[in-house]
Every structure is written in C-alpha cells, then in structure tokens.
Amino acid sequence: MSAPTRQPDHTLQAFDLVKRYGEGASAVTAVAGVSVGFRRGEFTAVMGASGSGKSTLMHLLAGLDTPTSGRVAVEGRDLSRLGDRELTVLRRERIGFVFQAFNLLPTLTAEQNILLPLTLAGRRPDRSLLEQLVRSLHLGDRLRHRPGELSGGQQQRVAVARALITGPAVVFADEPTGALDTATGRELLTHLRAACTELGRTVVMVTHDPGAAAYADRVLLLSDGALCGTVEDPTPRSVLDALARTGER
C-alpha cells in the first residue's frame, strides 16, 4: 500500500481500515475497509446498530487498537509507524477522550482530575486555558470537590475539561450522554459543539441517539463494519430516516 496522503484540512484520516478477529471460516470482520477524513473544527457523529463496528472504529482511529490492515493518520502522522512510546505521547498530547462512565479518579478533586494528563506528562498547565474551560463549563465553584460530591452532569463536564486541557487536535467521545438525563445531555453536547467552533478541535462522537447526533456537522452510518451512508447537517428526523433506509434501526 502506498503511503497515505494527508489532506491539508484533515486533522484525522483513515485509509482502507480493516479490523478482523480470528482466522479462516470463523473470522469476524469488525471494520471493513473504511476510508474517511475528519476536518479541523468538525463535529462528526458515528452511528449504527449494536455490532456495526462503531466502537471498534473509534478505538482504531484513536490508536487504542491496531488495525489488521490499513492506516490511521493524526495530523499527518501515520500511527502504524510510531513506536509504543511515541504513540503513548501522541495520545496523551494530541488526543482527548470523553467516556460515558466519566472515568474520574475518586480521590482527586475536580481540578486535579482536569489537570491529570498534564501532571502525568510533567507539563505545567496553561492557566489561561484552564480558566477558559472552567468558565465555559461552569465549574468555578466545583474545583475543590471530589467526584463523589458532584452530579453526573458536573462529573461529565470535568471529563470534558480534562479532555481539552492538553489542547488536543482530536477529541473522541464514546456515548458521552448515555449516563445523563436529557437536559444535562444537551448541555454537554453544547460544550462539545463549542470545542469545535470556539477552540477548533475535531470531535468524533459515537452515539445511538439521533437527538445527540443532530448536534454534529455530519453523521457517518456504519453497517457490518462498513460506511453505508452520511447525513450532512443532521436533524433527529433526517438521522432516523437515514437509519431506516440502511436498516440500522
């Protein structure tokens, strides 16, 4: 395979990405030849039925899993060419993660959880960025509280701040509203939207919720590990209609 060519406006790209488990007749293909690019400042939702490959695709794009074949490039850097240490540094400095379960450390305060990636990297925080995130995410009066003293929405906002504090190129969000009520989920999605429009981050979100997907610039539809459709400028109705056409709902 020839070396991938980076598109100038693409922060993240996948080239003929395949992930296969097992061998022979019992082999299962979770991701089947996906090629896609994600632009700077773009919010993309990835949807599909359970088992469609959306979580596996996200793990491959984030460098958390290794493809059977194909390549992933972050800011033009081919992940397959990086050693373990280089990949760890890239994930820590250029990629942010927001998980459904928040994944905050219970013994640390909200501020310590936010700054944890920088602490692990031995980097000093950008206080102006921290103040901007704390202000925009309405966490100013919660920084000294531990996760057990915060609501679910507050914990998820702390997780968003932690994902953004390193100034990443890409933020991956895995069902980020799954553990939140509707109003709190909408608030969180508004913050992810702002990360794109105000900070220029590329956000890739896996979700099963058409309402959540409508906050994105586009929706990628997966079926049996392959891209089967795209919805531009999505609304809940257009997403539902597209899912119905592809038989994924």
CSV table of N, CA, C and O in Angstrom, one decimal, residues 106-192:
chain,number,residue,atom,x,y,z
A,106,PRO,N,-11.5,9.0,42.0
A,106,PRO,CA,-12.4,9.4,43.1
A,106,PRO,C,-11.6,10.2,44.2
A,106,PRO,O,-12.2,10.9,45.0
A,107,THR,N,-10.3,10.0,44.3
A,107,THR,CA,-9.6,10.6,45.4
A,107,THR,C,-9.0,12.0,45.1
A,107,THR,O,-8.5,12.7,45.9
A,108,LEU,N,-9.2,12.4,43.8
A,108,LEU,CA,-8.7,13.7,43.3
A,108,LEU,C,-9.8,14.7,43.3
A,108,LEU,O,-11.0,14.3,43.0
A,109,THR,N,-9.5,15.9,43.4
A,109,THR,CA,-10.5,17.0,43.3
A,109,THR,C,-10.8,17.2,41.8
A,109,THR,O,-10.1,16.6,40.9
A,110,ALA,N,-11.9,17.9,41.5
A,110,ALA,CA,-12.2,18.2,40.1
A,110,ALA,C,-11.0,18.8,39.4
A,110,ALA,O,-10.7,18.4,38.3
A,111,GLU,N,-10.4,19.8,40.0
A,111,GLU,CA,-9.2,20.5,39.4
A,111,GLU,C,-8.1,19.5,39.1
A,111,GLU,O,-7.5,19.5,38.1
A,112,GLN,N,-7.8,18.6,40.1
A,112,GLN,CA,-6.7,17.7,39.9
A,112,GLN,C,-7.1,16.7,38.8
A,112,GLN,O,-6.2,16.3,38.1
A,113,ASN,N,-8.3,16.3,38.7
A,113,ASN,CA,-8.7,15.4,37.6
A,113,ASN,C,-8.6,16.1,36.3
A,113,ASN,O,-8.1,15.5,35.3
A,114,ILE,N,-8.9,17.3,36.2
A,114,ILE,CA,-8.8,18.1,34.9
A,114,ILE,C,-7.3,18.1,34.5
A,114,ILE,O,-7.0,17.9,33.3
A,115,LEU,N,-6.4,18.4,35.5
A,115,LEU,CA,-5.0,18.6,35.2
A,115,LEU,C,-4.2,17.3,35.1
A,115,LEU,O,-3.0,17.3,34.8
A,116,LEU,N,-4.9,16.1,35.3
A,116,LEU,CA,-4.2,14.9,35.4
A,116,LEU,C,-3.3,14.6,34.2
A,116,LEU,O,-2.2,14.1,34.3
A,117,PRO,N,-3.8,14.7,33.0
A,117,PRO,CA,-3.0,14.4,31.8
A,117,PRO,C,-1.7,15.3,31.8
A,117,PRO,O,-0.6,14.7,31.4
A,118,LEU,N,-1.8,16.5,32.2
A,118,LEU,CA,-0.6,17.3,32.3
A,118,LEU,C,0.4,16.9,33.4
A,118,LEU,O,1.6,16.9,33.2
A,119,THR,N,-0.2,16.5,34.5
A,119,THR,CA,0.6,16.0,35.7
A,119,THR,C,1.4,14.8,35.3
A,119,THR,O,2.6,14.7,35.5
A,120,LEU,N,0.7,13.9,34.6
A,120,LEU,CA,1.4,12.6,34.1
A,120,LEU,C,2.5,12.9,33.1
A,120,LEU,O,3.5,12.2,33.1
A,121,ALA,N,2.3,14.0,32.3
A,121,ALA,CA,3.3,14.3,31.3
A,121,ALA,C,4.4,15.2,31.8
A,121,ALA,O,5.3,15.5,31.1
A,122,GLY,N,4.2,15.6,33.1
A,122,GLY,CA,5.2,16.5,33.7
A,122,GLY,C,5.2,17.9,33.1
A,122,GLY,O,6.2,18.6,33.0
A,123,ARG,N,4.0,18.3,32.6
A,123,ARG,CA,3.8,19.6,31.9
A,123,ARG,C,3.1,20.6,32.9
A,123,ARG,O,2.2,20.2,33.6
A,124,ARG,N,3.4,21.8,32.8
A,124,ARG,CA,2.8,22.9,33.6
A,124,ARG,C,1.5,23.3,32.8
A,124,ARG,O,1.5,23.4,31.6
A,125,PRO,N,0.4,23.5,33.5
A,125,PRO,CA,-0.8,23.9,32.9
A,125,PRO,C,-0.8,25.3,32.3
A,125,PRO,O,-0.1,26.2,32.8
A,126,ASP,N,-1.5,25.5,31.2
A,126,ASP,CA,-1.8,26.8,30.7
A,126,ASP,C,-2.9,27.4,31.5
A,126,ASP,O,-4.1,27.0,31.3
A,127,ARG,N,-2.6,28.3,32.4
A,127,ARG,CA,-3.7,28.8,33.3
A,127,ARG,C,-4.8,29.5,32.6
A,127,ARG,O,-5.9,29.4,33.0
A,128,SER,N,-4.4,30.2,31.5
A,128,SER,CA,-5.5,30.9,30.8
A,128,SER,C,-6.5,29.9,30.1
A,128,SER,O,-7.7,30.1,30.1
A,129,LEU,N,-5.9,28.8,29.6
A,129,LEU,CA,-6.8,27.8,29.0
A,129,LEU,C,-7.7,27.1,30.1
A,129,LEU,O,-8.9,26.9,30.0
A,130,LEU,N,-7.0,26.8,31.3
A,130,LEU,CA,-7.8,26.2,32.4
A,130,LEU,C,-8.9,27.2,32.8
A,130,LEU,O,-10.1,26.7,33.0
A,131,GLU,N,-8.6,28.4,32.9
A,131,GLU,CA,-9.7,29.4,33.3
A,131,GLU,C,-10.8,29.5,32.3
A,131,GLU,O,-11.9,29.6,32.7
A,132,GLN,N,-10.4,29.4,31.0
A,132,GLN,CA,-11.4,29.5,30.0
A,132,GLN,C,-12.3,28.2,30.0
A,132,GLN,O,-13.5,28.4,29.9
A,133,LEU,N,-11.7,27.1,30.2
A,133,LEU,CA,-12.5,25.8,30.3
A,133,LEU,C,-13.4,25.8,31.5
A,133,LEU,O,-14.6,25.5,31.4
A,134,VAL,N,-12.9,26.2,32.7
A,134,VAL,CA,-13.6,26.3,33.9
A,134,VAL,C,-14.8,27.2,33.8
A,134,VAL,O,-15.9,26.9,34.2
A,135,ARG,N,-14.6,28.4,33.1
A,135,ARG,CA,-15.6,29.3,33.0
A,135,ARG,C,-16.7,28.8,32.0
A,135,ARG,O,-17.9,28.9,32.3
A,136,SER,N,-16.3,28.3,30.8
A,136,SER,CA,-17.3,27.9,29.8
A,136,SER,C,-18.0,26.7,30.3
A,136,SER,O,-19.2,26.5,29.9
A,137,LEU,N,-17.4,25.8,31.1
A,137,LEU,CA,-18.1,24.6,31.6
A,137,LEU,C,-18.7,24.8,32.9
A,137,LEU,O,-19.3,23.8,33.5
A,138,HIS,N,-18.7,26.0,33.5
A,138,HIS,CA,-19.4,26.4,34.7
A,138,HIS,C,-19.0,25.5,35.9
A,138,HIS,O,-19.8,24.9,36.6
A,139,LEU,N,-17.6,25.4,36.0
A,139,LEU,CA,-17.1,24.5,37.1
A,139,LEU,C,-16.3,25.3,38.2
A,139,LEU,O,-15.7,24.8,39.0
A,140,GLY,N,-16.5,26.7,38.1
A,140,GLY,CA,-15.7,27.5,39.0
A,140,GLY,C,-15.9,27.2,40.5
A,140,GLY,O,-14.9,27.3,41.3
A,141,ASP,N,-17.1,26.9,40.9
A,141,ASP,CA,-17.4,26.6,42.3
A,141,ASP,C,-17.3,25.1,42.6
A,141,ASP,O,-17.7,24.7,43.7
A,142,ARG,N,-16.7,24.3,41.7
A,142,ARG,CA,-16.7,22.9,42.0
A,142,ARG,C,-15.3,22.3,41.9
A,142,ARG,O,-15.1,21.1,42.1
A,143,LEU,N,-14.3,23.1,41.7
A,143,LEU,CA,-12.9,22.7,41.5
A,143,LEU,C,-12.3,21.9,42.7
A,143,LEU,O,-11.5,21.0,42.5
A,144,ARG,N,-12.8,22.3,43.9
A,144,ARG,CA,-12.2,21.6,45.1
A,144,ARG,C,-13.0,20.4,45.5
A,144,ARG,O,-12.7,19.7,46.5
A,145,HIS,N,-14.1,20.1,44.8
A,145,HIS,CA,-15.0,19.0,45.1
A,145,HIS,C,-14.4,17.7,44.5
A,145,HIS,O,-13.9,17.7,43.4
A,146,ARG,N,-14.6,16.6,45.1
A,146,ARG,CA,-14.2,15.3,44.6
A,146,ARG,C,-15.4,14.7,43.8
A,146,ARG,O,-16.6,15.2,44.0
A,147,PRO,N,-15.2,13.8,42.9
A,147,PRO,CA,-16.3,13.3,42.0
A,147,PRO,C,-17.5,12.8,42.8
A,147,PRO,O,-18.6,13.1,42.3
A,148,GLY,N,-17.3,12.2,44.0
A,148,GLY,CA,-18.5,11.8,44.7
A,148,GLY,C,-19.4,12.9,45.2
A,148,GLY,O,-20.5,12.7,45.6
A,149,GLU,N,-18.8,14.1,45.2
A,149,GLU,CA,-19.6,15.3,45.6
A,149,GLU,C,-20.2,16.1,44.4
A,149,GLU,O,-20.8,17.1,44.6
A,150,LEU,N,-20.1,15.5,43.3
A,150,LEU,CA,-20.6,16.2,42.0
A,150,LEU,C,-21.7,15.4,41.4
A,150,LEU,O,-21.8,14.2,41.6
A,151,SER,N,-22.6,16.1,40.7
A,151,SER,CA,-23.7,15.4,40.0
A,151,SER,C,-23.1,14.8,38.8
A,151,SER,O,-21.9,15.0,38.4
A,152,GLY,N,-23.9,13.9,38.1
A,152,GLY,CA,-23.4,13.3,36.9
A,152,GLY,C,-23.0,14.3,35.8
A,152,GLY,O,-22.0,14.1,35.2
A,153,GLY,N,-23.8,15.3,35.7
A,153,GLY,CA,-23.5,16.3,34.7
A,153,GLY,C,-22.2,17.1,35.0
A,153,GLY,O,-21.4,17.4,34.1
A,154,GLN,N,-22.0,17.4,36.2
A,154,GLN,CA,-20.8,18.0,36.7
A,154,GLN,C,-19.6,17.1,36.4
A,154,GLN,O,-18.5,17.6,36.0
A,155,GLN,N,-19.7,15.9,36.8
A,155,GLN,CA,-18.6,14.9,36.5
A,155,GLN,C,-18.3,14.9,35.0
A,155,GLN,O,-17.1,14.8,34.6
A,156,GLN,N,-19.3,14.8,34.2
A,156,GLN,CA,-19.0,14.7,32.7
A,156,GLN,C,-18.4,16.0,32.2
A,156,GLN,O,-17.5,16.0,31.3
A,157,ARG,N,-18.8,17.2,32.8
A,157,ARG,CA,-18.1,18.4,32.4
A,157,ARG,C,-16.7,18.5,32.8
A,157,ARG,O,-15.8,19.0,32.1
A,158,VAL,N,-16.4,17.9,34.0
A,158,VAL,CA,-15.0,17.8,34.4
A,158,VAL,C,-14.2,16.9,33.4
A,158,VAL,O,-13.1,17.2,33.0
A,159,ALA,N,-14.9,15.8,33.0
A,159,ALA,CA,-14.2,14.9,32.0
A,159,ALA,C,-14.0,15.6,30.7
A,159,ALA,O,-12.9,15.4,30.0
A,160,VAL,N,-14.9,16.5,30.3
A,160,VAL,CA,-14.7,17.3,29.0
A,160,VAL,C,-13.5,18.2,29.2
A,160,VAL,O,-12.7,18.3,28.3
A,161,ALA,N,-13.4,18.9,30.3
A,161,ALA,CA,-12.3,19.8,30.6
A,161,ALA,C,-11.0,19.1,30.6
A,161,ALA,O,-10.0,19.5,30.0
A,162,ARG,N,-11.0,17.9,31.2
A,162,ARG,CA,-9.8,17.0,31.2
A,162,ARG,C,-9.4,16.7,29.8
A,162,ARG,O,-8.2,16.6,29.4
A,163,ALA,N,-10.3,16.4,28.9
A,163,ALA,CA,-10.0,16.0,27.5
A,163,ALA,C,-9.5,17.2,26.7
A,163,ALA,O,-8.7,17.0,25.8
A,164,LEU,N,-9.8,18.4,27.1
A,164,LEU,CA,-9.4,19.6,26.4
A,164,LEU,C,-8.2,20.3,26.9
A,164,LEU,O,-7.6,21.1,26.2
A,165,ILE,N,-7.8,20.0,28.1
A,165,ILE,CA,-6.8,20.8,28.8
A,165,ILE,C,-5.4,20.6,28.1
A,165,ILE,O,-4.6,21.6,28.2
A,166,THR,N,-5.1,19.6,27.4
A,166,THR,CA,-3.8,19.4,26.7
A,166,THR,C,-3.8,20.1,25.4
A,166,THR,O,-2.8,20.1,24.7
A,167,GLY,N,-5.0,20.7,25.0
A,167,GLY,CA,-5.0,21.3,23.6
A,167,GLY,C,-5.0,20.3,22.5
A,167,GLY,O,-4.2,20.5,21.6
A,168,PRO,N,-5.8,19.2,22.6
A,168,PRO,CA,-5.7,18.1,21.6
A,168,PRO,C,-6.2,18.5,20.3
A,168,PRO,O,-7.0,19.5,20.1
A,169,ALA,N,-5.7,17.8,19.3
A,169,ALA,CA,-6.2,18.0,17.9
A,169,ALA,C,-7.6,17.3,17.7
A,169,ALA,O,-8.4,17.9,17.0
A,170,VAL,N,-7.7,16.2,18.4
A,170,VAL,CA,-8.9,15.4,18.2
A,170,VAL,C,-9.5,15.0,19.6
A,170,VAL,O,-8.7,14.6,20.5
A,171,VAL,N,-10.8,15.1,19.7
A,171,VAL,CA,-11.5,14.6,20.9
A,171,VAL,C,-12.4,13.5,20.5
A,171,VAL,O,-13.3,13.7,19.7
A,172,PHE,N,-12.3,12.3,21.2
A,172,PHE,CA,-13.2,11.2,20.9
A,172,PHE,C,-14.2,11.1,22.1
A,172,PHE,O,-13.7,11.1,23.3
A,173,ALA,N,-15.5,11.0,21.8
A,173,ALA,CA,-16.5,10.9,22.8
A,173,ALA,C,-17.3,9.6,22.6
A,173,ALA,O,-17.9,9.5,21.6
A,174,ASP,N,-17.3,8.7,23.6
A,174,ASP,CA,-17.9,7.4,23.5
A,174,ASP,C,-19.2,7.4,24.3
A,174,ASP,O,-19.2,7.3,25.5
A,175,GLU,N,-20.3,7.6,23.6
A,175,GLU,CA,-21.7,7.6,24.2
A,175,GLU,C,-21.6,8.6,25.4
A,175,GLU,O,-22.0,8.2,26.5
A,176,PRO,N,-21.2,9.8,25.2
A,176,PRO,CA,-21.0,10.7,26.4
A,176,PRO,C,-22.2,11.1,27.1
A,176,PRO,O,-22.1,11.6,28.3
A,177,THR,N,-23.4,11.0,26.5
A,177,THR,CA,-24.6,11.4,27.2
A,177,THR,C,-25.4,10.2,27.7
A,177,THR,O,-26.5,10.3,28.3
A,178,GLY,N,-24.8,9.0,27.6
A,178,GLY,CA,-25.5,7.8,27.9
A,178,GLY,C,-26.0,7.7,29.4
A,178,GLY,O,-27.0,7.1,29.7
A,179,ALA,N,-25.2,8.3,30.3
A,179,ALA,CA,-25.5,8.2,31.7
A,179,ALA,C,-26.1,9.5,32.2
A,179,ALA,O,-26.2,9.7,33.4
A,180,LEU,N,-26.6,10.4,31.3
A,180,LEU,CA,-27.1,11.7,31.7
A,180,LEU,C,-28.6,11.8,31.4
A,180,LEU,O,-29.1,11.2,30.4
A,181,ASP,N,-29.3,12.7,32.1
A,181,ASP,CA,-30.7,13.0,31.8
A,181,ASP,C,-30.7,13.9,30.5
A,181,ASP,O,-29.6,14.4,30.1
A,182,THR,N,-31.8,14.0,29.9
A,182,THR,CA,-31.9,14.7,28.6
A,182,THR,C,-31.4,16.2,28.7
A,182,THR,O,-30.6,16.6,27.8
A,183,ALA,N,-31.8,16.9,29.7
A,183,ALA,CA,-31.3,18.3,29.8
A,183,ALA,C,-29.8,18.4,30.0
A,183,ALA,O,-29.2,19.2,29.3
A,184,THR,N,-29.3,17.6,30.8
A,184,THR,CA,-27.8,17.6,31.1
A,184,THR,C,-27.1,17.1,29.9
A,184,THR,O,-26.0,17.6,29.6
A,185,GLY,N,-27.6,16.1,29.2
A,185,GLY,CA,-27.0,15.7,27.9
A,185,GLY,C,-26.9,16.8,26.9
A,185,GLY,O,-25.9,16.9,26.2
A,186,ARG,N,-28.0,17.5,26.8
A,186,ARG,CA,-28.0,18.6,25.8
A,186,ARG,C,-26.9,19.7,26.1
A,186,ARG,O,-26.3,20.2,25.3
A,187,GLU,N,-26.8,19.9,27.4
A,187,GLU,CA,-25.8,20.9,27.9
A,187,GLU,C,-24.4,20.4,27.5
A,187,GLU,O,-23.6,21.2,27.0
A,188,LEU,N,-24.2,19.1,27.7
A,188,LEU,CA,-22.9,18.6,27.4
A,188,LEU,C,-22.6,18.7,25.9
A,188,LEU,O,-21.5,19.0,25.5
A,189,LEU,N,-23.6,18.3,25.1
A,189,LEU,CA,-23.4,18.4,23.6
A,189,LEU,C,-23.1,19.8,23.2
A,189,LEU,O,-22.3,20.0,22.2
A,190,THR,N,-23.7,20.8,23.8
A,190,THR,CA,-23.4,22.2,23.5
A,190,THR,C,-22.0,22.5,23.8
A,190,THR,O,-21.3,23.2,23.0
A,191,HIS,N,-21.4,21.9,24.9
A,191,HIS,CA,-20.0,22.2,25.2
A,191,HIS,C,-19.1,21.5,24.1
A,191,HIS,O,-18.1,22.1,23.8
A,192,LEU,N,-19.5,20.3,23.7
A,192,LEU,CA,-18.7,19.6,22.7
A,192,LEU,C,-18.7,20.4,21.3
A,192,LEU,O,-17.7,20.5,20.6
